[in-house]
Coordinates of C-alpha atoms in Angstrom, one line a residue:
M536 CA 6.1 -6.1 -23.7
S537 CA 2.9 -7.4 -24.5
T538 CA -0.9 -5.3 -24.5
P539 CA -3.4 -6.1 -22.1
A540 CA -5.3 -7.7 -25.1
E541 CA -2.3 -10.5 -25.0
A542 CA -2.7 -10.8 -21.2
G543 CA -6.3 -11.7 -20.6
L544 CA -7.2 -7.9 -19.4
S545 CA -9.4 -5.3 -20.9
E546 CA -7.9 -2.7 -22.7
Q547 CA -10.2 -0.1 -21.8
R548 CA -10.2 -1.1 -18.0
T549 CA -6.4 -0.5 -17.3
T550 CA -6.9 3.2 -19.5
Q551 CA -9.6 3.6 -16.9
L552 CA -7.3 2.1 -13.6
L553 CA -4.5 4.9 -14.8
K554 CA -7.3 7.3 -16.1
A555 CA -8.7 6.9 -11.6
L556 CA -5.0 7.3 -10.4
Q557 CA -4.2 9.6 -12.9
S558 CA -7.4 12.2 -11.4
E559 CA -5.8 12.3 -7.7
I560 CA -3.0 13.4 -9.0
D561 CA -4.3 16.2 -10.3
Q562 CA -6.9 17.2 -8.3
Q563 CA -2.6 16.3 -5.7
R564 CA -3.3 13.7 -3.6
L565 CA -1.5 11.6 -5.0
P566 CA 2.4 13.0 -6.4
G567 CA 3.6 10.0 -8.7
A568 CA 3.1 5.7 -9.4
V569 CA 3.9 3.7 -11.4
V570 CA 2.2 0.4 -11.5
L571 CA 2.8 -2.7 -13.0
I572 CA 0.4 -5.6 -14.2
A573 CA 1.8 -9.2 -15.1
R574 CA 0.3 -12.2 -16.5
H575 CA 0.2 -15.3 -18.8
G576 CA 4.6 -14.7 -18.0
R577 CA 4.0 -11.5 -20.1
I578 CA 3.4 -7.2 -18.5
A579 CA 0.3 -6.5 -18.8
L580 CA 0.8 -2.7 -17.6
Y581 CA 3.6 -0.7 -16.7
K582 CA 3.5 2.8 -16.6
S583 CA 4.8 6.3 -14.5
L584 CA 2.3 8.9 -13.7
G585 CA 2.2 11.9 -12.4
M586 CA 5.8 12.8 -9.9
Q587 CA 8.8 11.9 -8.9
N588 CA 9.6 14.7 -6.5
P589 CA 7.0 16.6 -6.3
E590 CA 8.9 19.9 -4.2
S591 CA 10.8 20.0 -7.9
G592 CA 8.2 19.6 -9.8
Q593 CA 10.4 16.1 -10.9
P594 CA 8.2 13.4 -13.4
M595 CA 7.6 10.2 -12.8
E596 CA 10.2 7.5 -14.6
K597 CA 9.2 4.1 -14.6
D598 CA 12.7 3.6 -13.2
S599 CA 11.8 5.8 -9.8
I600 CA 13.9 4.0 -6.6
F601 CA 11.0 3.9 -3.7
R602 CA 11.2 3.2 0.1
I603 CA 9.6 0.3 0.1
Y604 CA 9.7 -0.8 3.5
S605 CA 7.1 -3.5 5.1
M606 CA 7.5 -5.2 1.1
T607 CA 11.1 -6.3 2.4
K608 CA 9.5 -8.4 4.5
P609 CA 9.0 -10.9 1.9
I610 CA 13.6 -10.3 0.5
V611 CA 14.5 -11.2 4.1
S612 CA 11.7 -14.7 4.5
V613 CA 12.8 -16.2 1.6
A614 CA 15.8 -15.6 2.4
V615 CA 15.5 -18.4 5.7
M616 CA 13.8 -20.5 3.8
M617 CA 16.8 -20.4 1.3
L618 CA 18.9 -21.3 5.1
M619 CA 15.9 -23.7 6.4
E620 CA 16.2 -25.8 2.6
Q621 CA 20.2 -25.6 3.3
G622 CA 19.3 -27.5 6.9
K623 CA 20.5 -24.5 9.0
V624 CA 17.9 -23.6 10.5
L625 CA 14.5 -26.1 11.7
L626 CA 10.8 -23.7 12.1
S627 CA 10.5 -25.2 15.5
D628 CA 12.9 -24.2 16.8
P629 CA 12.3 -22.0 19.8
I630 CA 14.7 -18.5 18.8
A631 CA 16.5 -18.5 21.5
K632 CA 17.9 -22.3 20.4
H633 CA 20.5 -19.2 18.3
L634 CA 19.3 -16.3 19.3
P635 CA 20.6 -16.8 23.2
E636 CA 19.6 -13.5 24.4
F637 CA 15.6 -14.2 24.0
A638 CA 16.2 -17.1 26.4
A639 CA 14.3 -15.1 29.2
Q640 CA 11.3 -14.0 27.5
H641 CA 8.3 -12.7 30.1
V642 CA 5.0 -11.6 29.1
A643 CA 3.7 -8.2 30.8
V644 CA -0.1 -8.9 31.9
Q645 CA -2.3 -6.3 33.5
V646 CA -2.7 -7.9 37.4
K647 CA -5.2 -5.3 39.2
G648 CA -4.7 -2.1 37.4
Q649 CA -0.8 -3.4 37.9
L650 CA 1.7 -3.8 35.6
A651 CA 3.2 -7.5 36.3
L652 CA 5.3 -9.7 34.5
R653 CA 5.5 -13.7 34.0
T654 CA 6.7 -16.4 32.3
P655 CA 5.8 -17.2 28.7
S656 CA 3.0 -20.5 27.9
R657 CA 5.8 -21.4 25.3
P658 CA 8.7 -20.2 23.7
A659 CA 8.6 -18.9 20.4
T660 CA 9.8 -20.2 17.1
V661 CA 11.0 -19.3 14.3
Q662 CA 7.6 -20.0 12.5
D663 CA 6.2 -17.3 14.8
L664 CA 8.6 -15.4 13.9
L665 CA 7.7 -15.4 10.1
R666 CA 4.3 -15.9 10.5
H667 CA 3.7 -12.2 13.4
T668 CA 2.9 -14.8 15.9
A669 CA 6.1 -14.6 18.2
G670 CA 4.4 -12.1 21.0
L671 CA 5.9 -8.6 19.3
T672 CA 4.6 -6.6 18.0
Y673 CA 5.6 -2.7 16.5
E674 CA 5.7 0.7 18.7
F675 CA 2.5 1.9 16.4
M676 CA -0.1 -0.8 16.6
G677 CA -1.4 0.7 19.4
A678 CA -1.4 1.8 23.6
A679 CA -0.7 -1.0 25.5
P680 CA 2.2 -1.0 28.0
V681 CA 4.5 -3.1 25.7
N682 CA 3.9 -0.1 22.9
K683 CA 4.6 2.3 25.1
Q684 CA 7.9 0.3 26.4
Y685 CA 8.3 0.1 22.9
A686 CA 8.1 3.6 21.8
A687 CA 10.1 4.3 25.2
A688 CA 13.3 2.3 24.5
N689 CA 12.9 3.6 21.0
I690 CA 13.4 0.7 19.2
G691 CA 12.7 1.5 15.9
S692 CA 16.2 3.4 15.8
R693 CA 18.7 2.9 12.5
Q694 CA 20.8 3.9 15.4
R695 CA 21.7 0.3 15.7
S696 CA 23.0 -2.4 14.1
N697 CA 21.2 -5.2 13.7
E698 CA 22.8 -7.4 16.3
E699 CA 22.2 -4.8 19.4
F700 CA 18.6 -4.4 18.1
S701 CA 17.9 -8.0 18.7
K702 CA 19.5 -7.4 21.9
A703 CA 17.1 -5.0 23.0
L704 CA 14.5 -5.3 21.9
A705 CA 14.8 -9.3 23.2
G706 CA 15.1 -7.1 27.0
L707 CA 11.2 -6.3 26.1
P708 CA 8.6 -8.2 27.6
L709 CA 6.0 -9.4 25.1
I710 CA 2.5 -8.3 24.7
A711 CA 0.9 -11.3 24.2
D712 CA 1.6 -15.4 24.4
P713 CA 3.1 -16.8 21.2
G714 CA 0.8 -18.8 19.2
S715 CA -1.8 -16.9 20.7
V716 CA -2.6 -14.6 18.1
W717 CA -1.3 -12.4 15.6
E718 CA -0.5 -9.3 16.0
Y719 CA 1.7 -7.3 13.3
S720 CA 5.5 -6.9 14.8
R721 CA 8.7 -5.3 14.6
A722 CA 9.3 -10.5 13.8
T723 CA 11.0 -9.9 10.3
D724 CA 13.8 -7.4 11.4
V725 CA 14.8 -10.1 14.4
L726 CA 14.1 -12.1 11.1
G727 CA 17.0 -9.8 9.7
R728 CA 19.7 -11.3 12.5
L729 CA 19.1 -14.4 12.7
V730 CA 19.6 -14.7 9.0
E731 CA 22.7 -12.9 9.9
V732 CA 23.8 -15.7 12.3
L733 CA 23.4 -18.4 10.6
S734 CA 25.1 -17.6 7.3
G735 CA 27.8 -15.5 8.9
Q736 CA 27.2 -12.4 7.1
E737 CA 25.9 -9.3 7.8
L738 CA 22.5 -9.1 6.0
D739 CA 22.8 -6.7 2.9
A740 CA 25.8 -9.2 2.1
F741 CA 24.0 -12.4 2.4
L742 CA 20.6 -10.8 0.1
Q743 CA 22.8 -8.7 -2.3
E744 CA 25.1 -12.4 -2.2
H745 CA 22.5 -14.9 -2.4
V746 CA 18.9 -13.4 -3.0
L747 CA 18.8 -10.3 -5.1
H748 CA 21.9 -10.5 -7.6
P749 CA 20.9 -14.5 -8.9
L750 CA 17.3 -12.1 -9.2
G751 CA 18.7 -9.3 -11.3
M752 CA 17.7 -7.5 -8.9
H753 CA 20.5 -4.9 -8.8
E754 CA 18.8 -1.8 -7.9
T755 CA 17.2 -3.3 -4.6
W756 CA 19.2 -2.4 -1.8
F757 CA 19.5 -0.6 2.0
S758 CA 20.8 3.2 1.3
V759 CA 21.0 4.1 -2.2
P760 CA 24.3 5.4 -4.2
E761 CA 24.8 9.0 -4.5
T762 CA 25.1 8.5 -8.4
H763 CA 21.3 7.3 -8.0
H764 CA 19.7 9.9 -5.7
V765 CA 18.6 11.7 -8.7
R766 CA 15.6 8.8 -8.9
I767 CA 14.7 8.6 -5.3
A768 CA 11.0 9.0 -5.5
E769 CA 9.8 12.0 -2.3
A770 CA 6.1 11.8 -0.7
F771 CA 4.0 16.0 -1.2
A772 CA 5.9 17.8 2.6
H773 CA 3.2 18.8 3.5
D774 CA 0.0 15.9 3.9
P775 CA -3.0 16.6 1.0
D776 CA -5.1 15.5 3.4
G777 CA -5.0 18.4 6.1
G778 CA -3.0 14.8 8.4
V779 CA 0.3 14.7 10.0
P780 CA 2.9 14.3 7.8
M781 CA 4.5 10.9 8.3
P782 CA 8.9 11.2 8.2
L783 CA 10.4 8.8 5.6
I784 CA 13.0 7.7 6.2
N785 CA 16.2 8.8 5.0
V786 CA 17.9 6.6 2.2
R787 CA 20.7 8.4 1.4
G788 CA 23.4 7.9 3.4
D789 CA 23.9 4.5 5.5
V790 CA 22.7 3.1 8.1
A791 CA 24.1 0.1 11.5
L792 CA 20.6 -0.9 11.3
K793 CA 20.0 -3.3 8.3
S794 CA 15.8 -3.4 9.1
G795 CA 14.8 -6.9 7.4
G796 CA 11.7 -5.3 8.0
G797 CA 11.8 -2.6 7.0
G798 CA 14.7 -1.0 5.6
L799 CA 15.2 -2.0 1.2
V800 CA 14.2 0.6 -2.1
S801 CA 13.4 -1.1 -4.8
T802 CA 11.7 -0.3 -8.5
A803 CA 8.5 -1.7 -9.7
M804 CA 10.9 -3.5 -12.3
D805 CA 13.6 -5.1 -9.8
Y806 CA 10.9 -6.3 -7.6
A807 CA 8.1 -7.9 -10.8
R808 CA 11.4 -9.8 -10.8
F809 CA 10.7 -11.2 -7.3
L810 CA 7.0 -11.8 -7.9
Q811 CA 7.8 -13.8 -10.9
F812 CA 10.5 -15.7 -8.7
M813 CA 7.4 -16.0 -6.3
L814 CA 5.1 -16.7 -9.4
N815 CA 7.0 -19.8 -11.0
K816 CA 7.7 -21.0 -7.1
G817 CA 10.8 -20.3 -6.9
E818 CA 12.6 -19.8 -10.1
L819 CA 13.4 -17.2 -12.1
D820 CA 15.5 -17.6 -16.0
G821 CA 17.2 -20.7 -15.1
V822 CA 17.5 -19.3 -11.3
R823 CA 16.3 -22.0 -8.7
L824 CA 16.6 -20.3 -4.9
L825 CA 13.0 -22.6 -3.6
G826 CA 11.5 -25.9 -4.1
P827 CA 8.3 -25.7 -5.1
R828 CA 6.6 -27.1 -2.3
T829 CA 8.9 -24.6 0.5
V830 CA 7.5 -21.9 -2.3
E831 CA 4.1 -23.1 -1.7
F832 CA 3.9 -24.6 1.8
M833 CA 5.0 -20.4 2.6
T834 CA 2.2 -18.6 0.6
A835 CA -0.7 -21.5 3.1
D836 CA -2.4 -20.0 5.8
H837 CA 0.2 -20.8 9.0
L838 CA -3.2 -19.2 11.6
G839 CA -5.4 -21.6 11.3
Q840 CA -7.6 -20.6 14.6
I841 CA -4.9 -18.1 16.0
P842 CA -7.4 -15.0 15.9
V843 CA -6.0 -11.6 15.1
N844 CA -5.5 -10.2 17.7
P845 CA -8.1 -7.5 19.0
Q846 CA -6.8 -5.2 21.2
G847 CA -4.8 -2.1 18.9
A848 CA -4.1 -2.4 14.9
A849 CA -3.6 -5.3 13.5
Q850 CA -7.3 -6.2 12.8
T851 CA -6.9 -3.5 10.5
L852 CA -3.8 -5.4 8.2
L853 CA -5.8 -8.7 8.2
P854 CA -9.5 -8.4 7.3
P855 CA -12.5 -10.1 8.0
G856 CA -11.2 -13.7 4.3
H857 CA -7.3 -13.9 4.9
G858 CA -4.4 -16.0 7.4
F859 CA -0.5 -15.8 7.3
G860 CA 1.8 -16.9 5.7
L861 CA 5.3 -17.1 5.8
G862 CA 6.1 -13.8 5.0
F863 CA 2.9 -12.6 3.1
A864 CA -0.9 -12.3 4.0
V865 CA -3.1 -14.6 2.3
R866 CA -6.7 -15.1 1.0
T867 CA -8.5 -18.3 2.5
A868 CA -11.9 -17.0 1.4
L869 CA -13.6 -16.4 -2.3
G870 CA -16.2 -13.3 -0.2
M871 CA -16.0 -11.8 2.8
A872 CA -13.3 -9.3 2.7
A873 CA -14.1 -5.9 1.2
V874 CA -11.2 -6.1 -1.5
P875 CA -11.5 -8.9 -5.1
G876 CA -8.5 -11.1 -5.5
S877 CA -8.8 -15.0 -6.0
V878 CA -8.4 -18.2 -2.9
G879 CA -4.7 -18.4 -2.6
L880 CA -4.4 -14.8 -2.9
Y881 CA -1.1 -13.3 -1.6
Y882 CA 0.5 -10.1 -1.2
W883 CA 1.7 -7.4 1.5
G884 CA 2.6 -3.3 1.1
G885 CA 4.6 -1.2 2.5
I886 CA 3.4 1.5 5.5
A887 CA 4.4 4.4 2.3
G888 CA 2.0 3.4 0.9
T889 CA 3.7 0.8 -1.7
T890 CA 1.8 -2.3 -2.6
F891 CA 1.4 -5.4 -4.6
F892 CA -0.3 -8.3 -5.0
V893 CA 0.0 -12.3 -7.0
D894 CA -3.0 -14.6 -7.8
P895 CA -1.2 -18.2 -8.9
V896 CA -5.5 -19.1 -9.8
E897 CA -5.0 -15.9 -12.3
D898 CA -1.5 -16.7 -12.8
M899 CA -1.0 -13.0 -12.2
F900 CA 1.6 -10.3 -10.5
A901 CA 0.4 -6.2 -9.3
I902 CA 2.2 -3.4 -8.4
M903 CA 1.9 -0.4 -7.1
M904 CA 4.9 2.0 -5.9
I905 CA 3.8 5.5 -4.5
Q906 CA 4.8 6.9 -1.7
A907 CA 2.1 8.4 -0.3
P908 CA 1.5 7.3 3.4
N909 CA -1.2 8.8 4.7
Q910 CA -3.4 7.5 2.4
R911 CA -2.4 4.3 1.7
D912 CA -5.4 2.5 3.2
Y913 CA -7.0 4.3 -0.1
Y914 CA -4.9 3.8 -3.0
R915 CA -4.0 0.5 -2.2
P916 CA -8.3 -1.1 -2.1
L917 CA -8.3 0.9 -5.4
F918 CA -5.7 -0.8 -6.9
R919 CA -6.6 -4.0 -6.4
S920 CA -9.8 -3.7 -7.8
L921 CA -8.9 -2.2 -10.7
V922 CA -7.0 -4.3 -11.3
Y923 CA -9.5 -7.5 -11.3
A924 CA -11.6 -5.2 -12.7
A925 CA -9.6 -4.9 -16.2
L926 CA -9.5 -8.9 -16.1
M927 CA -10.6 -10.5 -18.9
D928 CA -12.1 -14.5 -19.3
E929 CA -10.4 -16.1 -21.4
P930 CA -11.4 -18.6 -24.6
E931 CA -11.1 -22.0 -24.2
P932 CA -7.9 -23.4 -25.6
E933 CA -7.8 -25.5 -28.6
P934 CA -7.9 -28.9 -28.9
E935 CA -4.8 -31.0 -29.7
P936 CA -4.7 -33.0 -32.7
E937 CA -5.3 -36.5 -31.9
S938 CA -2.3 -37.6 -33.9
E939 CA 0.3 -36.2 -32.7
S940 CA 4.2 -37.4 -33.4
E941 CA 6.9 -37.8 -31.6
S942 CA 9.4 -34.8 -32.4
E943 CA 6.1 -32.8 -32.9
S944 CA 5.1 -32.9 -28.6
E945 CA 8.7 -32.3 -28.1
S946 CA 8.7 -29.4 -29.5
E947 CA 6.0 -28.4 -28.2
S948 CA 7.5 -29.8 -25.0
E949 CA 10.7 -26.9 -25.2
S950 CA 7.6 -24.1 -26.7
E951 CA 5.9 -23.9 -23.5
S952 CA 9.5 -24.3 -21.2
E953 CA 10.6 -21.2 -23.7
S954 CA 7.4 -19.4 -22.8
E955 CA 7.9 -19.7 -19.1
S956 CA 10.7 -17.4 -19.2
E957 CA 9.2 -14.8 -22.1
L958 CA 8.4 -12.4 -18.8
A959 CA 12.0 -12.8 -17.0
Q960 CA 13.3 -12.1 -20.3
V961 CA 11.4 -9.5 -20.7
L962 CA 12.2 -8.1 -17.2
E963 CA 15.9 -8.5 -17.9
Q964 CA 15.3 -6.5 -21.0
E965 CA 13.7 -3.4 -19.3
Q966 CA 15.9 -3.2 -16.4
A967 CA 18.6 -3.1 -18.9
L968 CA 17.5 -0.4 -20.5
E969 CA 16.1 1.7 -18.5
Q970 CA 20.0 1.2 -16.4
E971 CA 21.2 3.0 -20.0
Q972 CA 18.9 5.6 -19.9
T973 CA 19.5 6.6 -16.7
L974 CA 22.5 6.1 -17.5
T975 CA 22.5 8.7 -20.6
Q976 CA 20.4 11.4 -18.6
Q977 CA 23.2 11.4 -16.3
Q978 CA 26.3 12.4 -17.9
E979 CA 24.1 14.9 -19.6
G980 CA 22.8 16.2 -17.0
G981 CA 26.9 16.2 -15.7
V982 CA 26.3 13.4 -13.3
Q983 CA 29.6 10.6 -13.1
P984 CA 29.3 7.4 -12.3

């Protein structure tokens, strides 16, 4: 753990970030938050604020557990890319090659005011699923006939298995031709089923064995073990702005659907390990899951000239100056958008308000964990703006001596290699300490592991 100044952030301005969030908590618009900022391999800020459970008044802790919803998508996208690196799938493969139920899809079109179906211009591919150009949608993305059919089919039911979900979704029409528009969708849920077919394992088992456990993400699950229920963060029972409160998913028991697009829970520290792995281009603490070029490929823009769907809510999710990679939104222009960030920054968030961004130019990532679904569109840009406001230019590094022995050079190289894993070690130590403190608290309160 470092001070903000040691990581190139302003102490005063990071304090202002915390004050801004605390002000929202004091006004009872935000229950609580956990924020974590890391730069140059150092944790610059890691704080909990407010309440974990506003109904009981239980304070927020740094190891509180949050429903991360669509922050599940980058993790599942990494799993797909791992299988690609193993030669089990090509991104150009039609989805139907691995999931035959998608072989007979049709596009819904309006003909003289009537809904009609036609054959798509081309089959959707695995790349289309990863970048949300497969012609799929979400039931809440608009009021088009396809959105209504999703809702009527209760396609978001968590009572179906991943296999049953895939077959039910494949029977619904597409909202557009594959590759024609960017439309945020249930595509990553389909990728979750694809992981199962390619690996021969259930999605949760594959993620635990091949992604979460190797990265030391021991508190990221599809359902929270009973001994950790006391750590689950909750939203206000009533919307503070007078809106209709969005019910949060129940994560206290097992469910049939292991949603690759929105089913995981996690902690700020666990997700920090995932983001440091991404910032390290596929490696954390000596464990490599992806090649560096694969990570660069994932976090590049894959839309090019493909437009955002002009109908429905898609344009509210992908602002000007941004494209979409393989599991992440990607910044393509320094200006245009209403929030700061470097070109090449990648990010995403969850519908309950959790958010993250990774800025390779600044060698930085930041996470905000909250459960405030109706206020998410306010707190995400607020957090991003305040993080960049705290970012300071650093002095030029001192020049190396002109004459240097070979042994000194080798020593310096070893030192640099050690510093690359500094954050991973700090993350692991922090996580172990939090787990020990949580276990002690549970035992003192009469809860046995």
